[in-house]
Amino acid sequence: MDDSLSFESFFEGAQKAAHKAMEDHARGEYDEFALHAGVAIERLAKAALFKMNPLYIASGKVQIVTEQKKFTIHTISMSEALARLAQLGIGKVTPSLRLLIDLRNGTVHASGGEEAKPHIPTLAKAISAILKHLEMSEHAFWGRLTSAVNIAVDEQRSEIERDVQLRIRQARHRLDDRLEGLPLPNEVRWPKESGFSFFFATVGPDADGDEVSVDGGTGCPACGRQAHVTVEPSSTKGGAVAVALVCPWCQLHLSGPEEIDASGADLAISLEVADAVIHGDYD
């Protein structure tokens, strides 16, 4: 029998593909995300079926090689694997999962892969249902990605909060990967409170283009390092308001007050300084 047909090979392949899918999503490569997410779900589904009975993954086609005294089993498709699991009461083939399957198979095409972008919850829920059947923990499968996956499916949070918190964790992992193995001093690898640099792009001729650094804040909500914040005066809030946050370290980008608020970035004290600059009261 083909040596690749084993629970271990299917499970390891699923785990590797799932982690790759999350990396693709973090880089904005949503076509690749759909591909690797589909591979992850398919292989984990086949792992579960194989563990119950190896014949459950057979498509009915068997190739016999007499001289080598071995045979090859042709396995079922992703759709069939999920259908068989559903018949056994393991998971459901939801419309969102069906769409992800179609995106993976190329039967549905979306410009830039944008249609696949919101489907991390689809991936996470499909994986979770199979892991539950296998009596395996989420952390055993996802490792450091567990918190990001949990946030993606947390229906107690608003959609914008889920999206922002997911991006924060993706940015943190991205920076960790970049810094891994580099001979960096501790103050760079584990920064203390770094604060923010404020830019005033639309305030007026006196402050236009100015930059003010405010130390002592918590800094970037993803990595804790000094982030750049664009500030504008607010007619509704009666003071300075942050409209963009960009971290040059972890590449986190947040746009608009709602995303910045959802990130949990503590800008209260720093914005007081920014407000003083806007009104000419800062030396």
mmCIF file of C-alpha atoms in Angstrom:
data_model
loop_
_atom_site.group_PDB
_atom_site.id
_atom_site.type_symbol
_atom_site.label_atom_id
_atom_site.label_comp_id
_atom_site.label_asym_id
_atom_site.label_seq_id
_atom_site.Cartn_x
_atom_site.Cartn_y
_atom_site.Cartn_z
ATOM 1 C CA MET A 1 0.000 0.000 0.000
ATOM 2 C CA ASP A 2 1.143 3.570 -0.624
ATOM 3 C CA ASP A 3 3.275 4.615 2.371
ATOM 4 C CA SER A 4 1.749 8.105 2.287
ATOM 5 C CA LEU A 5 -1.618 6.643 3.286
ATOM 6 C CA SER A 6 -1.467 6.775 7.056
ATOM 7 C CA PHE A 7 -3.104 8.766 9.790
ATOM 8 C CA GLU A 8 0.227 10.412 10.658
ATOM 9 C CA SER A 9 0.969 11.520 7.088
ATOM 10 C CA PHE A 10 -2.516 12.929 6.580
ATOM 11 C CA PHE A 11 -2.471 14.727 9.951
ATOM 12 C CA GLU A 12 0.996 16.215 9.497
ATOM 13 C CA GLY A 13 0.098 17.335 5.986
ATOM 14 C CA ALA A 14 -3.071 18.983 7.281
ATOM 15 C CA GLN A 15 -1.222 20.797 10.044
ATOM 16 C CA LYS A 16 1.490 22.064 7.699
ATOM 17 C CA ALA A 17 -1.060 23.277 5.137
ATOM 18 C CA ALA A 18 -3.205 24.994 7.808
ATOM 19 C CA HIS A 19 -0.230 26.920 9.184
ATOM 20 C CA LYS A 20 0.759 27.875 5.635
ATOM 21 C CA ALA A 21 -2.782 29.101 4.994
ATOM 22 C CA MET A 22 -2.575 31.410 8.008
ATOM 23 C CA GLU A 23 0.771 32.759 6.794
ATOM 24 C CA ASP A 24 -0.708 33.360 3.328
ATOM 25 C CA HIS A 25 -3.629 35.251 4.860
ATOM 26 C CA ALA A 26 -1.303 37.443 6.922
ATOM 27 C CA ARG A 27 0.580 38.414 3.750
ATOM 28 C CA GLY A 28 -2.633 39.182 1.880
ATOM 29 C CA GLU A 29 -2.159 36.256 -0.510
ATOM 30 C CA TYR A 30 -5.780 35.139 -0.398
ATOM 31 C CA ASP A 31 -5.665 32.870 -3.451
ATOM 32 C CA GLU A 32 -2.878 30.900 -1.783
ATOM 33 C CA PHE A 33 -4.823 30.987 1.484
ATOM 34 C CA ALA A 34 -7.816 29.323 -0.191
ATOM 35 C CA LEU A 35 -5.570 26.673 -1.733
ATOM 36 C CA HIS A 36 -3.756 25.738 1.486
ATOM 37 C CA ALA A 37 -6.916 25.996 3.613
ATOM 38 C CA GLY A 38 -8.593 23.505 1.302
ATOM 39 C CA VAL A 39 -5.621 21.160 1.436
ATOM 40 C CA ALA A 40 -5.602 21.347 5.250
ATOM 41 C CA ILE A 41 -9.293 20.501 5.574
ATOM 42 C CA GLU A 42 -9.087 17.700 3.010
ATOM 43 C CA ARG A 43 -6.097 16.012 4.648
ATOM 44 C CA LEU A 44 -7.489 16.291 8.154
ATOM 45 C CA ALA A 45 -10.819 14.873 6.947
ATOM 46 C CA LYS A 46 -8.987 11.939 5.388
ATOM 47 C CA ALA A 47 -6.937 11.468 8.563
ATOM 48 C CA ALA A 48 -10.148 11.120 10.569
ATOM 49 C CA LEU A 49 -11.704 8.730 8.045
ATOM 50 C CA PHE A 50 -8.534 6.646 7.802
ATOM 51 C CA LYS A 51 -8.347 6.322 11.565
ATOM 52 C CA MET A 52 -11.875 4.922 11.657
ATOM 53 C CA ASN A 53 -11.330 2.597 8.696
ATOM 54 C CA PRO A 54 -8.726 2.901 5.906
ATOM 55 C CA LEU A 55 -11.370 1.861 3.367
ATOM 56 C CA TYR A 56 -13.329 5.041 4.126
ATOM 57 C CA ILE A 57 -10.908 7.078 1.998
ATOM 58 C CA ALA A 58 -10.884 4.684 -0.978
ATOM 59 C CA SER A 59 -12.529 5.851 -4.193
ATOM 60 C CA GLY A 60 -12.956 2.321 -5.493
ATOM 61 C CA LYS A 61 -10.051 2.475 -7.944
ATOM 62 C CA VAL A 62 -7.173 0.121 -7.128
ATOM 63 C CA GLN A 63 -4.018 -0.210 -9.221
ATOM 64 C CA ILE A 64 -2.185 -3.539 -8.816
ATOM 65 C CA VAL A 65 1.524 -3.753 -9.656
ATOM 66 C CA THR A 66 2.341 -7.468 -9.756
ATOM 67 C CA GLU A 67 6.121 -7.301 -10.116
ATOM 68 C CA GLN A 68 6.567 -4.934 -7.169
ATOM 69 C CA LYS A 69 3.869 -6.727 -5.195
ATOM 70 C CA LYS A 70 2.120 -3.565 -4.071
ATOM 71 C CA PHE A 71 -1.027 -1.691 -4.940
ATOM 72 C CA THR A 72 -2.118 1.923 -4.919
ATOM 73 C CA ILE A 73 -5.422 3.177 -3.562
ATOM 74 C CA HIS A 74 -6.983 6.189 -5.265
ATOM 75 C CA THR A 75 -8.453 8.330 -2.539
ATOM 76 C CA ILE A 76 -11.679 10.288 -2.540
ATOM 77 C CA SER A 77 -11.950 14.005 -3.230
ATOM 78 C CA MET A 78 -12.177 16.717 -0.591
ATOM 79 C CA SER A 79 -15.921 17.091 -1.188
ATOM 80 C CA GLU A 80 -16.507 13.363 -0.806
ATOM 81 C CA ALA A 81 -14.340 13.186 2.326
ATOM 82 C CA LEU A 82 -16.351 15.959 3.982
ATOM 83 C CA ALA A 83 -19.619 14.404 2.842
ATOM 84 C CA ARG A 84 -18.649 11.065 4.392
ATOM 85 C CA LEU A 85 -17.698 12.769 7.663
ATOM 86 C CA ALA A 86 -21.032 14.611 7.683
ATOM 87 C CA GLN A 87 -22.853 11.286 7.188
ATOM 88 C CA LEU A 88 -20.994 10.045 10.267
ATOM 89 C CA GLY A 89 -22.114 13.094 12.251
ATOM 90 C CA ILE A 90 -18.741 14.856 12.121
ATOM 91 C CA GLY A 91 -19.001 18.470 10.996
ATOM 92 C CA LYS A 92 -21.237 20.042 8.368
ATOM 93 C CA VAL A 93 -20.717 21.122 4.769
ATOM 94 C CA THR A 94 -21.925 24.702 5.221
ATOM 95 C CA PRO A 95 -22.360 27.203 2.347
ATOM 96 C CA SER A 96 -19.165 28.996 3.412
ATOM 97 C CA LEU A 97 -17.250 25.704 3.447
ATOM 98 C CA ARG A 98 -18.678 24.816 0.037
ATOM 99 C CA LEU A 99 -17.456 28.192 -1.271
ATOM 100 C CA LEU A 100 -13.986 27.589 0.172
ATOM 101 C CA ILE A 101 -13.918 24.182 -1.548
ATOM 102 C CA ASP A 102 -14.898 25.817 -4.844
ATOM 103 C CA LEU A 103 -12.251 28.518 -4.416
ATOM 104 C CA ARG A 104 -9.635 25.878 -3.705
ATOM 105 C CA ASN A 105 -10.693 23.820 -6.742
ATOM 106 C CA GLY A 106 -10.691 26.867 -9.000
ATOM 107 C CA THR A 107 -14.349 26.510 -9.904
ATOM 108 C CA VAL A 108 -14.941 29.974 -8.449
ATOM 109 C CA HIS A 109 -12.578 32.824 -9.280
ATOM 110 C CA ALA A 110 -12.462 36.118 -7.420
ATOM 111 C CA SER A 111 -10.367 39.155 -8.275
ATOM 112 C CA GLY A 112 -7.225 39.086 -6.141
ATOM 113 C CA GLY A 113 -8.671 36.272 -4.068
ATOM 114 C CA GLU A 114 -10.661 38.796 -2.027
ATOM 115 C CA GLU A 115 -13.600 36.397 -1.790
ATOM 116 C CA ALA A 116 -11.433 34.049 0.262
ATOM 117 C CA LYS A 117 -10.283 36.766 2.686
ATOM 118 C CA PRO A 118 -13.070 36.393 5.308
ATOM 119 C CA HIS A 119 -12.850 32.595 5.459
ATOM 120 C CA ILE A 120 -10.439 32.024 8.333
ATOM 121 C CA PRO A 121 -13.502 31.209 10.525
ATOM 122 C CA THR A 122 -14.593 28.672 7.894
ATOM 123 C CA LEU A 123 -11.180 26.998 8.064
ATOM 124 C CA ALA A 124 -11.078 27.140 11.855
ATOM 125 C CA LYS A 125 -14.571 25.689 12.376
ATOM 126 C CA ALA A 126 -14.009 22.833 9.925
ATOM 127 C CA ILE A 127 -10.710 21.952 11.599
ATOM 128 C CA SER A 128 -12.240 22.253 15.069
ATOM 129 C CA ALA A 129 -15.074 19.821 14.307
ATOM 130 C CA ILE A 130 -12.643 17.153 13.127
ATOM 131 C CA LEU A 131 -10.211 17.728 16.023
ATOM 132 C CA LYS A 132 -13.112 17.291 18.442
ATOM 133 C CA HIS A 133 -13.889 13.912 16.894
ATOM 134 C CA LEU A 134 -10.193 12.949 17.128
ATOM 135 C CA GLU A 135 -10.165 14.101 20.781
ATOM 136 C CA MET A 136 -7.217 16.391 20.078
ATOM 137 C CA SER A 137 -6.767 19.919 21.430
ATOM 138 C CA GLU A 138 -6.798 23.025 19.270
ATOM 139 C CA HIS A 139 -3.374 23.988 20.612
ATOM 140 C CA ALA A 140 -1.874 20.633 19.612
ATOM 141 C CA PHE A 141 -2.822 21.469 16.033
ATOM 142 C CA TRP A 142 -2.429 25.255 15.861
ATOM 143 C CA GLY A 143 0.398 25.930 18.312
ATOM 144 C CA ARG A 144 1.196 29.663 18.529
ATOM 145 C CA LEU A 145 -1.648 30.391 16.081
ATOM 146 C CA THR A 146 -4.274 29.200 18.575
ATOM 147 C CA SER A 147 -5.151 32.666 19.914
ATOM 148 C CA ALA A 148 -5.507 34.094 16.387
ATOM 149 C CA VAL A 149 -7.807 31.231 15.377
ATOM 150 C CA ASN A 150 -9.880 31.607 18.556
ATOM 151 C CA ILE A 151 -10.362 35.309 17.867
ATOM 152 C CA ALA A 152 -11.468 34.590 14.292
ATOM 153 C CA VAL A 153 -14.402 32.500 15.554
ATOM 154 C CA ASP A 154 -15.257 34.583 18.658
ATOM 155 C CA GLU A 155 -18.820 35.707 17.979
ATOM 156 C CA GLN A 156 -18.845 37.781 21.175
ATOM 157 C CA ARG A 157 -16.621 40.306 19.399
ATOM 158 C CA SER A 158 -17.735 42.666 16.665
ATOM 159 C CA GLU A 159 -16.626 41.954 13.112
ATOM 160 C CA ILE A 160 -14.202 44.889 13.116
ATOM 161 C CA GLU A 161 -12.708 43.817 16.461
ATOM 162 C CA ARG A 162 -12.186 40.250 15.211
ATOM 163 C CA ASP A 163 -10.522 41.537 12.060
ATOM 164 C CA VAL A 164 -8.223 43.981 13.875
ATOM 165 C CA GLN A 165 -7.222 41.576 16.643
ATOM 166 C CA LEU A 166 -6.480 38.891 14.054
ATOM 167 C CA ARG A 167 -4.252 41.307 12.129
ATOM 168 C CA ILE A 168 -2.462 42.254 15.351
ATOM 169 C CA ARG A 169 -1.536 38.641 16.020
ATOM 170 C CA GLN A 170 -0.531 38.098 12.416
ATOM 171 C CA ALA A 171 1.759 41.143 12.587
ATOM 172 C CA ARG A 172 3.298 39.887 15.837
ATOM 173 C CA HIS A 173 4.043 36.467 14.350
ATOM 174 C CA ARG A 174 5.441 38.092 11.208
ATOM 175 C CA LEU A 175 7.911 40.132 13.266
ATOM 176 C CA ASP A 176 8.854 37.163 15.456
ATOM 177 C CA ASP A 177 9.731 35.227 12.310
ATOM 178 C CA ARG A 178 11.840 38.101 10.972
ATOM 179 C CA LEU A 179 13.786 38.486 14.222
ATOM 180 C CA GLU A 180 14.281 34.774 14.874
ATOM 181 C CA GLY A 181 17.950 33.850 14.988
ATOM 182 C CA LEU A 182 19.235 37.430 14.693
ATOM 183 C CA PRO A 183 21.879 38.526 17.259
ATOM 184 C CA LEU A 184 19.852 41.399 18.708
ATOM 185 C CA PRO A 185 20.288 43.137 22.083
ATOM 186 C CA ASN A 186 17.534 42.510 24.610
ATOM 187 C CA GLU A 187 16.214 46.079 24.415
ATOM 188 C CA VAL A 188 15.486 45.551 20.715
ATOM 189 C CA ARG A 189 14.118 42.029 21.004
ATOM 190 C CA TRP A 190 11.939 42.826 24.043
ATOM 191 C CA PRO A 191 11.275 46.586 23.959
ATOM 192 C CA LYS A 192 10.006 48.518 26.922
ATOM 193 C CA GLU A 193 7.238 51.092 26.583
ATOM 194 C CA SER A 194 7.950 52.924 23.345
ATOM 195 C CA GLY A 195 5.159 55.419 22.781
ATOM 196 C CA PHE A 196 4.142 56.898 19.438
ATOM 197 C CA SER A 197 5.315 59.326 16.788
ATOM 198 C CA PHE A 198 2.520 61.658 15.706
ATOM 199 C CA PHE A 199 2.195 63.165 12.255
ATOM 200 C CA PHE A 200 -0.012 66.176 11.568
ATOM 201 C CA ALA A 201 -0.865 66.035 7.904
ATOM 202 C CA THR A 202 -4.018 68.165 7.672
ATOM 203 C CA VAL A 203 -3.866 70.463 10.684
ATOM 204 C CA GLY A 204 -2.673 73.714 9.210
ATOM 205 C CA PRO A 205 0.344 75.576 7.813
ATOM 206 C CA ASP A 206 2.126 75.734 11.178
ATOM 207 C CA ALA A 207 1.841 72.041 12.043
ATOM 208 C CA ASP A 208 1.588 70.609 8.533
ATOM 209 C CA GLY A 209 4.095 67.777 8.169
ATOM 210 C CA ASP A 210 5.360 68.132 11.741
ATOM 211 C CA GLU A 211 6.268 65.078 13.787
ATOM 212 C CA VAL A 212 6.090 64.824 17.572
ATOM 213 C CA SER A 213 7.309 61.797 19.518
ATOM 214 C CA VAL A 214 5.595 60.931 22.786
ATOM 215 C CA ASP A 215 7.409 58.341 24.884
ATOM 216 C CA GLY A 216 6.077 56.234 27.727
ATOM 217 C CA GLY A 217 2.962 54.813 26.121
ATOM 218 C CA THR A 218 2.417 51.183 25.303
ATOM 219 C CA GLY A 219 3.358 51.658 21.673
ATOM 220 C CA CYS A 220 2.228 49.421 18.795
ATOM 221 C CA PRO A 221 -0.620 47.123 19.931
ATOM 222 C CA ALA A 222 1.048 44.215 18.115
ATOM 223 C CA CYS A 223 4.743 44.458 19.021
ATOM 224 C CA GLY A 224 5.029 47.240 21.605
ATOM 225 C CA ARG A 225 7.499 49.287 19.559
ATOM 226 C CA GLN A 226 7.119 52.915 18.540
ATOM 227 C CA ALA A 227 4.390 53.261 15.956
ATOM 228 C CA HIS A 228 3.527 56.202 13.697
ATOM 229 C CA VAL A 229 0.108 57.764 14.194
ATOM 230 C CA THR A 230 -1.531 60.296 11.896
ATOM 231 C CA VAL A 231 -3.627 62.835 13.796
ATOM 232 C CA GLU A 232 -6.358 65.217 12.712
ATOM 233 C CA PRO A 233 -8.502 67.691 14.640
ATOM 234 C CA SER A 234 -12.017 66.403 15.322
ATOM 235 C CA SER A 235 -15.001 68.724 15.139
ATOM 236 C CA THR A 236 -17.258 66.118 16.755
ATOM 237 C CA LYS A 237 -14.965 64.989 19.583
ATOM 238 C CA GLY A 238 -13.567 68.443 20.290
ATOM 239 C CA GLY A 239 -9.903 67.449 20.178
ATOM 240 C CA ALA A 240 -7.288 65.449 18.347
ATOM 241 C CA VAL A 241 -8.268 62.116 16.837
ATOM 242 C CA ALA A 242 -6.031 59.361 15.483
ATOM 243 C CA VAL A 243 -6.952 58.392 11.928
ATOM 244 C CA ALA A 244 -4.134 55.956 11.040
ATOM 245 C CA LEU A 245 -1.576 53.816 12.863
ATOM 246 C CA VAL A 246 1.404 52.227 11.128
ATOM 247 C CA CYS A 247 4.204 50.254 12.761
ATOM 248 C CA PRO A 248 7.496 50.196 10.812
ATOM 249 C CA TRP A 249 8.597 47.111 12.777
ATOM 250 C CA CYS A 250 5.783 44.593 12.444
ATOM 251 C CA GLN A 251 4.034 46.281 9.479
ATOM 252 C CA LEU A 252 0.699 46.588 11.268
ATOM 253 C CA HIS A 253 -1.589 49.031 9.439
ATOM 254 C CA LEU A 254 -4.765 50.360 11.029
ATOM 255 C CA SER A 255 -7.046 52.825 9.268
ATOM 256 C CA GLY A 256 -9.594 55.048 10.938
ATOM 257 C CA PRO A 257 -10.603 55.635 14.557
ATOM 258 C CA GLU A 258 -12.737 52.469 14.695
ATOM 259 C CA GLU A 259 -9.865 50.134 13.849
ATOM 260 C CA ILE A 260 -7.519 51.954 16.238
ATOM 261 C CA ASP A 261 -10.095 51.750 19.050
ATOM 262 C CA ALA A 262 -10.618 48.029 18.322
ATOM 263 C CA SER A 263 -6.866 47.451 18.611
ATOM 264 C CA GLY A 264 -6.846 48.513 22.262
ATOM 265 C CA ALA A 265 -4.003 50.988 21.631
ATOM 266 C CA ASP A 266 -3.801 53.393 24.588
ATOM 267 C CA LEU A 267 -3.511 56.824 22.995
ATOM 268 C CA ALA A 268 -5.331 58.892 25.621
ATOM 269 C CA ILE A 269 -2.327 60.675 27.168
ATOM 270 C CA SER A 270 -0.472 60.936 23.875
ATOM 271 C CA LEU A 271 -3.477 62.513 22.173
ATOM 272 C CA GLU A 272 -3.516 65.201 24.833
ATOM 273 C CA VAL A 273 -0.045 66.185 23.658
ATOM 274 C CA ALA A 274 -1.192 66.015 20.033
ATOM 275 C CA ASP A 275 -4.164 68.243 20.865
ATOM 276 C CA ALA A 276 -1.818 70.774 22.441
ATOM 277 C CA VAL A 277 0.232 70.813 19.229
ATOM 278 C CA ILE A 278 -2.871 71.395 17.155
ATOM 279 C CA HIS A 279 -3.830 74.387 19.288
ATOM 280 C CA GLY A 280 -0.291 75.764 19.520
ATOM 281 C CA ASP A 281 0.081 75.050 23.239
ATOM 282 C CA TYR A 282 2.991 72.607 22.972
ATOM 283 C CA ASP A 283 6.638 73.622 23.219
#
